[in-house]
């Protein structure tokens, strides 16, 4: 808690200086077994999965994208990531790529982005295992069935997937998840202090996306704001995200937020209309140049994955589920490119403490 408070105090100081000087899963979800608190949010709905695949299949390439490799010094684990969208999407995929790059004890990172088609992802996951990578990550809860099928064929390879909590009882499979409702609640509280009507553009009602939307809504409603939520049934439909955000603005929304890579469409609406945006997964400041990003919840997956890497180096290839949250600083609130008043960040600091202490409810059900 003290680290979180110090972080926000530093943010306040930095923002004060700026003010003085010049006066910011994956589409079709696989069927995963319910396990733990998060698993109920990630339970699969066949109809939603089918809709997601229909929305995004037109954007798929005919062949699995070629992996992009970052060679290290050879002294450490070789890690491969299979992810559903571009590695610079300012959202879900970028969060894992940035985090793996910060891990200690990793010598090589290979990335196959854009594999939102589960069959393509399965091919890539198996190929990485055949190529001898030490840790193969399927970054998307729709990849669970592929991991469950492939992992037994490679008992000496560690596999991980998220956002999820189920390891399928396999000794070489780990899962990781984000308590994104926590940061969502904090941002919702800030949003209610800055606006009165909030529009939330959701992708599919599953996983960390649903957790974030639920948490944000609860925080904003606790602050007295009116909140409207629309799930567009796609993680990648930028145009539909833009149209949904536009409809929110036309109906009086003065703050917008959303989750997944499709949010670049909604962010562009916020920029064009000059209204505030709150981001999640990665710092989304770079998506809007005109100072509309108030703050972002950022996933620091390395908080969980560093323990996984250490376990692998100690001969434990899997069997555990890891979570990032506000208390372990796997979730952090970072400022955007809008000059947030000091009292707003003081409110954010107090809300973070309340969430960590369990004094507020951030999760539905």
Short mmCIF file of C-alpha atoms in Angstrom, two decimals:
data_model
loop_
_atom_site.label_atom_id
_atom_site.label_comp_id
_atom_site.label_asym_id
_atom_site.label_seq_id
_atom_site.Cartn_x
_atom_site.Cartn_y
_atom_site.Cartn_z
CA UNK A 1 0.00 0.00 0.00
CA UNK A 2 2.78 2.37 0.89
CA UNK A 3 4.44 1.74 -2.47
CA UNK A 4 1.19 2.55 -4.25
CA UNK A 5 0.79 5.78 -2.26
CA UNK A 6 4.37 6.79 -3.00
CA UNK A 7 3.80 6.12 -6.68
CA UNK A 8 0.77 8.37 -6.80
CA UNK A 9 2.51 11.06 -4.78
CA UNK A 10 5.25 11.02 -7.40
CA UNK A 11 2.62 11.32 -10.11
CA UNK A 12 1.07 14.29 -8.33
CA UNK A 13 4.40 16.03 -8.11
CA UNK A 14 5.10 15.46 -11.79
CA UNK A 15 1.69 16.72 -12.83
CA UNK A 16 2.05 19.78 -10.61
CA UNK A 17 5.30 20.69 -12.37
CA UNK A 18 3.59 20.33 -15.74
CA UNK A 19 0.73 22.56 -14.59
CA UNK A 20 3.15 25.18 -13.30
CA UNK A 21 5.20 25.34 -16.46
CA UNK A 22 2.37 25.43 -19.01
CA UNK A 23 -0.33 26.97 -16.74
CA UNK A 24 -4.14 5.90 -22.26
CA UNK A 25 -8.94 -13.04 -24.21
CA UNK A 26 -8.89 -13.13 -27.73
CA UNK A 27 -12.00 -12.94 -29.71
CA UNK A 28 -13.80 -16.23 -29.71
CA UNK A 29 -13.35 -17.70 -26.24
CA UNK A 30 -12.52 -21.41 -25.84
CA UNK A 31 -14.48 -23.49 -23.38
CA UNK A 32 -12.59 -23.41 -20.10
CA UNK A 33 -13.45 -25.05 -16.81
CA UNK A 34 -14.68 -22.82 -13.98
CA UNK A 35 -12.03 -22.49 -11.27
CA UNK A 36 -11.53 -19.76 -8.67
CA UNK A 37 -13.13 -16.33 -8.44
CA UNK A 38 -12.20 -15.25 -11.97
CA UNK A 39 -13.37 -18.37 -13.73
CA UNK A 40 -17.03 -17.44 -13.56
CA UNK A 41 -16.28 -14.33 -15.59
CA UNK A 42 -14.39 -16.36 -18.16
CA UNK A 43 -16.98 -19.11 -18.65
CA UNK A 44 -17.45 -19.62 -22.31
CA UNK A 45 -20.62 -18.82 -24.22
CA UNK A 46 -20.70 -20.54 -27.58
CA UNK A 47 -22.90 -17.91 -29.15
CA UNK A 48 -20.58 -15.06 -28.13
CA UNK A 49 -17.55 -16.97 -29.39
CA UNK A 50 -19.18 -17.60 -32.73
CA UNK A 51 -20.05 -13.92 -33.05
CA UNK A 52 -16.51 -12.90 -32.20
CA UNK A 53 -15.07 -15.20 -34.84
CA UNK A 54 -17.49 -13.88 -37.44
CA UNK A 55 -16.60 -10.27 -36.58
CA UNK A 56 -12.88 -10.77 -36.79
CA UNK A 57 -12.33 -13.51 -39.36
CA UNK A 58 -12.29 -11.03 -42.22
CA UNK A 59 -9.22 -9.41 -40.72
CA UNK A 60 -7.27 -12.67 -40.46
CA UNK A 61 -4.44 -13.50 -42.80
CA UNK A 62 -4.58 -16.80 -44.63
CA UNK A 63 -1.43 -18.04 -42.94
CA UNK A 64 -0.25 -17.86 -39.34
CA UNK A 65 1.90 -14.71 -38.98
CA UNK A 66 5.65 -15.21 -38.94
CA UNK A 67 7.12 -14.99 -35.42
CA UNK A 68 9.11 -11.93 -34.45
CA UNK A 69 12.20 -12.80 -32.41
CA UNK A 70 14.29 -10.77 -29.99
CA UNK A 71 17.58 -12.61 -29.46
CA UNK A 72 19.27 -12.13 -26.12
CA UNK A 73 22.66 -13.15 -24.86
CA UNK A 74 21.76 -16.85 -24.71
CA UNK A 75 21.92 -17.03 -20.90
CA UNK A 76 18.33 -17.57 -19.82
CA UNK A 77 14.99 -19.00 -20.83
CA UNK A 78 13.68 -18.89 -24.37
CA UNK A 79 10.13 -17.56 -24.23
CA UNK A 80 7.51 -17.60 -27.00
CA UNK A 81 4.26 -15.61 -27.02
CA UNK A 82 1.22 -16.33 -29.18
CA UNK A 83 -1.23 -13.43 -28.99
CA UNK A 84 -4.46 -12.36 -30.71
CA UNK A 85 -3.59 -8.85 -31.91
CA UNK A 86 -0.68 -6.60 -32.87
CA UNK A 87 2.12 -6.32 -30.32
CA UNK A 88 1.81 -2.51 -30.43
CA UNK A 89 -1.99 -2.47 -29.98
CA UNK A 90 -1.81 -0.27 -26.83
CA UNK A 91 -3.98 -2.91 -25.18
CA UNK A 92 -4.00 -6.64 -24.42
CA UNK A 93 -1.15 -7.97 -26.56
CA UNK A 94 1.19 -5.06 -25.92
CA UNK A 95 0.72 -5.58 -22.18
CA UNK A 96 2.22 -9.09 -22.32
CA UNK A 97 5.01 -8.24 -24.77
CA UNK A 98 6.15 -5.25 -22.72
CA UNK A 99 6.01 -7.29 -19.52
CA UNK A 100 7.99 -10.26 -20.86
CA UNK A 101 10.65 -7.84 -22.09
CA UNK A 102 11.10 -6.74 -18.45
CA UNK A 103 11.61 -10.25 -17.06
CA UNK A 104 14.92 -11.26 -15.52
CA UNK A 105 16.37 -14.57 -16.66
CA UNK A 106 15.03 -14.50 -20.22
CA UNK A 107 17.48 -14.59 -23.12
CA UNK A 108 15.14 -14.74 -26.11
CA UNK A 109 11.56 -13.65 -26.81
CA UNK A 110 9.64 -14.72 -29.92
CA UNK A 111 6.19 -13.31 -30.69
CA UNK A 112 3.49 -14.51 -33.07
CA UNK A 113 0.86 -11.73 -33.02
CA UNK A 114 -2.50 -11.51 -34.77
CA UNK A 115 -3.56 -15.13 -34.10
CA UNK A 116 -7.13 -14.53 -32.97
CA UNK A 117 -8.14 -17.63 -34.95
CA UNK A 118 -7.71 -20.44 -32.44
CA UNK A 119 -6.58 -23.03 -34.99
CA UNK A 120 -3.74 -20.75 -36.14
CA UNK A 121 -2.73 -20.14 -32.56
CA UNK A 122 -2.63 -23.88 -31.90
CA UNK A 123 -0.25 -24.40 -34.82
CA UNK A 124 2.05 -21.68 -33.54
CA UNK A 125 1.99 -22.95 -29.94
CA UNK A 126 2.90 -26.47 -31.03
CA UNK A 127 5.66 -25.25 -33.34
CA UNK A 128 7.30 -23.26 -30.54
CA UNK A 129 7.24 -26.34 -28.32
CA UNK A 130 8.78 -28.44 -31.09
CA UNK A 131 11.46 -25.78 -31.54
CA UNK A 132 12.53 -26.20 -27.93
CA UNK A 133 11.31 -22.98 -26.31
CA UNK A 134 11.37 -23.23 -22.52
CA UNK A 135 8.16 -21.28 -21.88
CA UNK A 136 5.31 -21.05 -24.39
CA UNK A 137 2.60 -18.48 -23.57
CA UNK A 138 -0.88 -18.48 -25.10
CA UNK A 139 -2.00 -14.94 -24.29
CA UNK A 140 -5.75 -15.25 -24.63
CA UNK A 141 -8.36 -17.24 -22.74
CA UNK A 142 -9.64 -18.63 -26.03
CA UNK A 143 -6.38 -20.62 -26.26
CA UNK A 144 -7.15 -22.80 -23.24
CA UNK A 145 -8.30 -25.83 -25.22
CA UNK A 146 -5.15 -25.69 -27.37
CA UNK A 147 -2.88 -25.52 -24.33
CA UNK A 148 -4.76 -28.40 -22.71
CA UNK A 149 -4.30 -30.53 -25.84
CA UNK A 150 -0.68 -29.65 -26.64
CA UNK A 151 0.99 -29.50 -23.22
CA UNK A 152 0.87 -33.27 -22.49
CA UNK A 153 2.84 -33.91 -25.70
CA UNK A 154 5.75 -31.79 -24.39
CA UNK A 155 6.23 -32.65 -20.70
CA UNK A 156 9.58 -30.83 -20.54
CA UNK A 157 8.14 -27.54 -21.84
CA UNK A 158 6.39 -25.04 -19.60
CA UNK A 159 3.13 -23.57 -20.89
CA UNK A 160 1.15 -20.60 -19.55
CA UNK A 161 -2.09 -18.95 -20.59
CA UNK A 162 -4.28 -16.07 -19.52
CA UNK A 163 -6.38 -14.50 -18.52
CA UNK A 164 -7.36 -17.66 -16.71
CA UNK A 165 -7.00 -19.59 -13.46
CA UNK A 166 -7.31 -23.21 -14.65
CA UNK A 167 -4.15 -25.33 -15.08
CA UNK A 168 -6.17 -28.42 -16.15
CA UNK A 169 -4.34 -30.44 -13.49
CA UNK A 170 -1.28 -30.56 -15.76
CA UNK A 171 2.17 -30.25 -14.13
CA UNK A 172 3.60 -28.11 -16.95
CA UNK A 173 0.73 -25.63 -17.32
CA UNK A 174 0.37 -22.34 -15.42
CA UNK A 175 -2.37 -19.71 -15.60
CA UNK A 176 -2.35 -15.99 -14.95
CA UNK A 177 -5.09 -13.42 -14.51
CA UNK A 178 -5.66 -9.76 -13.70
CA UNK A 179 -7.98 -8.39 -11.03
CA UNK A 180 -8.83 -5.65 -13.50
CA UNK A 181 -12.02 -4.81 -11.63
CA UNK A 182 -9.82 -3.21 -8.96
CA UNK A 183 -8.19 -0.63 -11.21
CA UNK A 184 -11.48 -0.28 -13.06
CA UNK A 185 -13.17 0.75 -9.83
CA UNK A 186 -10.48 3.36 -9.13
CA UNK A 187 -10.78 4.82 -12.64
CA UNK A 188 -14.57 4.80 -12.41
CA UNK A 189 -14.36 6.81 -9.20
CA UNK A 190 -12.11 9.37 -10.91
CA UNK A 191 -14.40 9.47 -13.96
CA UNK A 192 -17.42 10.26 -11.78
CA UNK A 193 -15.51 13.16 -10.25
CA UNK A 194 -14.80 14.57 -13.71
CA UNK A 195 -18.03 13.84 -15.60
CA UNK A 196 -21.66 13.00 -15.09
CA UNK A 197 -22.45 10.62 -17.97
CA UNK A 198 -20.10 7.75 -18.88
CA UNK A 199 -20.12 5.45 -21.91
CA UNK A 200 -18.31 2.10 -21.72
CA UNK A 201 -17.45 0.24 -24.93
CA UNK A 202 -16.96 -3.43 -24.05
CA UNK A 203 -15.77 -6.23 -26.37
CA UNK A 204 -17.13 -9.62 -25.23
CA UNK A 205 -18.62 -10.06 -21.77
CA UNK A 206 -15.81 -12.39 -20.61
CA UNK A 207 -12.48 -12.46 -18.80
CA UNK A 208 -10.56 -9.41 -17.65
CA UNK A 209 -12.61 -7.24 -20.03
CA UNK A 210 -15.82 -7.98 -18.13
CA UNK A 211 -14.06 -7.53 -14.80
CA UNK A 212 -12.81 -4.10 -15.88
CA UNK A 213 -16.20 -2.96 -17.15
CA UNK A 214 -17.95 -4.17 -13.99
CA UNK A 215 -15.41 -2.51 -11.70
CA UNK A 216 -15.47 0.78 -13.61
CA UNK A 217 -19.26 0.86 -13.57
CA UNK A 218 -19.43 0.18 -9.82
CA UNK A 219 -16.86 2.91 -9.08
CA UNK A 220 -18.57 5.47 -11.31
CA UNK A 221 -22.03 4.71 -9.94
CA UNK A 222 -20.70 4.97 -6.38
CA UNK A 223 -19.55 8.47 -7.35
CA UNK A 224 -23.01 9.39 -8.62
CA UNK A 225 -22.42 9.19 -12.39
CA UNK A 226 -24.82 7.77 -14.96
CA UNK A 227 -23.21 4.78 -16.70
CA UNK A 228 -24.16 3.07 -19.97
CA UNK A 229 -22.45 -0.12 -21.20
CA UNK A 230 -22.54 -1.66 -24.67
CA UNK A 231 -20.67 -4.88 -25.54
CA UNK A 232 -19.96 -4.89 -29.27
CA UNK A 233 -19.22 -8.68 -29.32
CA UNK A 234 -15.76 -8.21 -30.83
CA UNK A 235 -12.26 -7.50 -29.60
CA UNK A 236 -11.04 -6.15 -32.93
CA UNK A 237 -13.88 -4.26 -34.66
CA UNK A 238 -12.47 -0.73 -34.57
CA UNK A 239 -15.27 0.71 -36.71
CA UNK A 240 -18.01 -0.65 -34.48
CA UNK A 241 -16.20 0.65 -31.40
CA UNK A 242 -16.07 4.08 -33.02
CA UNK A 243 -19.76 4.00 -33.91
CA UNK A 244 -20.69 2.93 -30.39
CA UNK A 245 -18.61 5.70 -28.82
CA UNK A 246 -20.17 8.23 -31.19
CA UNK A 247 -23.64 7.13 -30.11
CA UNK A 248 -22.65 7.59 -26.46
CA UNK A 249 -21.46 11.14 -27.14
CA UNK A 250 -24.61 11.99 -29.07
CA UNK A 251 -26.59 10.89 -26.01
CA UNK A 252 -24.66 13.17 -23.68
CA UNK A 253 -21.65 11.14 -22.50
CA UNK A 254 -18.79 13.34 -21.30
CA UNK A 255 -16.41 10.48 -20.38
CA UNK A 256 -15.59 7.29 -22.32
CA UNK A 257 -13.73 4.08 -21.56
CA UNK A 258 -13.44 0.55 -22.90
CA UNK A 259 -11.26 -2.55 -23.10
CA UNK A 260 -9.37 -4.48 -25.82
CA UNK A 261 -7.57 -3.50 -29.01
CA UNK A 262 -10.71 -2.22 -30.74
CA UNK A 263 -10.77 0.77 -28.36
CA UNK A 264 -8.54 2.80 -30.69
CA UNK A 265 -11.78 3.52 -32.55
CA UNK A 266 -13.47 4.80 -29.40
CA UNK A 267 -10.39 6.79 -28.38
CA UNK A 268 -10.43 8.61 -31.71
CA UNK A 269 -14.00 9.70 -30.98
CA UNK A 270 -12.96 11.02 -27.57
CA UNK A 271 -10.14 12.95 -29.21
CA UNK A 272 -12.34 14.42 -31.92
CA UNK A 273 -15.02 15.41 -29.41
CA UNK A 274 -12.57 16.67 -26.79
CA UNK A 275 -13.92 14.49 -23.98
CA UNK A 276 -12.01 12.39 -21.45
CA UNK A 277 -10.87 8.81 -22.00
CA UNK A 278 -9.79 6.26 -19.36
CA UNK A 279 -7.70 3.31 -20.59
CA UNK A 280 -6.81 -0.17 -19.43
CA UNK A 281 -4.34 -3.00 -20.12
CA UNK A 282 -1.61 -0.66 -21.47
CA UNK A 283 -0.97 3.06 -21.09
CA UNK A 284 -3.11 4.44 -23.91
CA UNK A 285 -1.72 7.97 -23.92
CA UNK A 286 -0.09 7.38 -27.29
CA UNK A 287 -3.45 6.71 -28.92
CA UNK A 288 -4.61 10.32 -28.55
CA UNK A 289 -2.46 13.38 -29.14
CA UNK A 290 -4.83 16.09 -27.99
CA UNK A 291 -4.75 15.55 -24.23
CA UNK A 292 -7.89 13.52 -23.66
CA UNK A 293 -6.44 10.47 -21.86
CA UNK A 294 -6.91 11.10 -18.14
CA UNK A 295 -5.31 7.89 -16.83
CA UNK A 296 -4.82 4.19 -17.62
CA UNK A 297 -4.77 0.99 -15.64
CA UNK A 298 -1.59 -0.78 -16.79
CA UNK A 299 -1.00 -4.53 -16.56
CA UNK A 300 2.47 -5.33 -15.24
CA UNK A 301 2.36 -9.05 -15.99
CA UNK A 302 6.00 -9.43 -14.98
CA UNK A 303 4.89 -9.34 -11.33
CA UNK A 304 3.28 -12.74 -11.91
CA UNK A 305 5.47 -14.05 -14.71
CA UNK A 306 8.75 -13.40 -12.89
CA UNK A 307 7.65 -15.89 -10.25
CA UNK A 308 6.78 -18.32 -13.04
CA UNK A 309 10.23 -17.89 -14.62
CA UNK A 310 11.89 -18.41 -11.23
CA UNK A 311 9.80 -21.55 -10.67
CA UNK A 312 10.84 -22.95 -14.06
CA UNK A 313 14.49 -22.29 -13.27
CA UNK A 314 13.96 -24.25 -10.04
CA UNK A 315 12.52 -27.20 -11.94
CA UNK A 316 8.82 -26.49 -11.41
CA UNK A 317 7.23 -26.22 -14.85
CA UNK A 318 3.64 -25.46 -13.88
CA UNK A 319 0.66 -26.22 -11.71
CA UNK A 320 0.13 -22.71 -10.31
CA UNK A 321 -2.19 -19.79 -11.02
CA UNK A 322 -0.89 -16.24 -10.65
CA UNK A 323 -2.77 -12.95 -10.24
CA UNK A 324 -1.81 -9.32 -10.67
CA UNK A 325 -3.66 -6.77 -8.55
CA UNK A 326 -3.31 -3.38 -6.93
CA UNK A 327 -1.73 -4.72 -3.76
CA UNK A 328 1.15 -6.56 -5.48
CA UNK A 329 1.51 -3.64 -7.94
CA UNK A 330 0.87 -5.84 -10.94
CA UNK A 331 -1.86 -3.29 -11.65
CA UNK A 332 -0.82 0.36 -11.59
CA UNK A 333 -2.62 3.57 -12.42
CA UNK A 334 -0.59 5.76 -14.77
CA UNK A 335 -1.39 9.35 -15.82
CA UNK A 336 -2.31 10.25 -19.37
CA UNK A 337 -1.77 13.43 -21.36
CA UNK A 338 -4.50 15.45 -19.66
CA UNK A 339 -3.66 17.70 -16.71
CA UNK A 340 -5.48 15.93 -13.90
CA UNK A 341 -6.16 18.22 -10.90
CA UNK A 342 -4.30 17.35 -7.72
CA UNK A 343 -7.45 16.64 -5.75
CA UNK A 344 -8.47 14.00 -8.31
CA UNK A 345 -5.30 12.03 -7.76
CA UNK A 346 -5.77 12.38 -4.01
CA UNK A 347 -9.18 10.79 -4.53
CA UNK A 348 -7.52 8.05 -6.58
CA UNK A 349 -4.98 7.36 -3.84
CA UNK A 350 -7.71 7.08 -1.21
CA UNK A 351 -9.73 4.77 -3.47
CA UNK A 352 -6.74 2.50 -4.10
CA UNK A 353 -6.27 2.15 -0.35
CA UNK A 354 -9.96 1.36 0.09
CA UNK A 355 -9.85 -1.31 -2.63
CA UNK A 356 -6.75 -2.97 -1.17
CA UNK A 357 -8.30 -2.93 2.30
CA UNK A 358 -11.47 -4.55 0.93
CA UNK A 359 -13.62 -1.64 2.05
CA UNK A 360 -15.44 -1.40 -1.30
CA UNK A 361 -16.98 -3.95 -3.65
CA UNK A 362 -15.31 -4.01 -7.05
CA UNK A 363 -16.75 -7.21 -8.50
CA UNK A 364 -20.24 -8.20 -9.59
CA UNK A 365 -21.52 -11.56 -8.36
#
